[in-house]
XYZ file of C-alpha atoms in Angstrom:
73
model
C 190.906 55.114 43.657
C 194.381 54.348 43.487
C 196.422 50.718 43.784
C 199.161 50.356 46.671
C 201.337 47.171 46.694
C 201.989 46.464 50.498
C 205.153 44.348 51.185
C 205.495 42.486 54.528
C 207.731 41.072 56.566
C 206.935 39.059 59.901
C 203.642 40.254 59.427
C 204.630 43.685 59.722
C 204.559 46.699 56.898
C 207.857 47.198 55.324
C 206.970 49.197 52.173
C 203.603 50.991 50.638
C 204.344 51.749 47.170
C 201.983 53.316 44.785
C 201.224 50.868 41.525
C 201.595 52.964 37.987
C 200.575 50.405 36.468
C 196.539 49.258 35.939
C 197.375 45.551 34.987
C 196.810 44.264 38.151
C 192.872 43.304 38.491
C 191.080 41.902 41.278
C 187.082 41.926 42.652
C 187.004 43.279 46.206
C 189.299 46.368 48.012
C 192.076 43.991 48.364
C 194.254 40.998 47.374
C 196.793 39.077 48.927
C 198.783 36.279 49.274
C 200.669 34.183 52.463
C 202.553 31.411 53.110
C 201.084 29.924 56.299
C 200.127 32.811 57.798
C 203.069 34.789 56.560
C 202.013 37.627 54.508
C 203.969 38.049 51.277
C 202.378 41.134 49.499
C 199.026 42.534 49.271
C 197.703 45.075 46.691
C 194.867 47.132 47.808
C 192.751 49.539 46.372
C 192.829 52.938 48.710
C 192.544 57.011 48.450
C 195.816 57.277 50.072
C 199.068 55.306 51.767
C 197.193 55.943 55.312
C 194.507 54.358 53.605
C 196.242 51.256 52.120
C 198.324 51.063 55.519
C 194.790 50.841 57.693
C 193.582 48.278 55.031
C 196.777 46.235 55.495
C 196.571 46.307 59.328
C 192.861 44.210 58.992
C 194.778 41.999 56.745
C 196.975 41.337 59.293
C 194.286 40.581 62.067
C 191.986 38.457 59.455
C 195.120 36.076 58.132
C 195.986 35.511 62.319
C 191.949 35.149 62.871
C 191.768 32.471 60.027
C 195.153 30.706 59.642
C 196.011 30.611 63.711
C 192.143 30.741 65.525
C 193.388 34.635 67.223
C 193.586 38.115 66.731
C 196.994 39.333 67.486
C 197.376 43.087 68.093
C-alpha cells in the first residue's frame, strides 16, 4: 500500500502527491492535521490517488461532523 500526502485548501483537495519516502509512520489508514476545522494536510495510506482522494473526502465530512456538529456535502 502506498502513502499519498493530501494538501487542502478551504477544505477542498488541491494536490495528491505520492510520498517516496517511508519516514512518515502512523497507526490507522490515515493522519491529519487542522486548524479549527481547516484541514492542513493529511497523509493516507491508499492503492491509488482515487483511493487517497475518496479517503480524503470522509476526512472532510468527519472534521465538519466533529469540529462544527454537520456533515457538509
Amino acid at each position: 500500500m502506498n502513502k499519498y500526502k493530501i494538501i487542502f485548501v478551504r477544505n477542498e483537495v488541491i494536490a495528491c502527491d505520492l510520498l517516496l519516502s517511508n519516514e512518515v509512520e502512523f497507526s490507522g489508514v490515515y493522519y491529519y492535521e487542522h486548524n479549527r476545522g481547516n484541514l492542513i494536510f493529511a497523509i493516507i495510506k491508499a492503492d491509488s490517488v482515487l483511493g487517497a482522494i475518496n479517503i480524503a473526502d470522509n476526512i472532510i465530512k468527519e472534521v465538519n461532523e466533529v469540529v462544527f456538529g454537520t456533515l457538509y456535502n
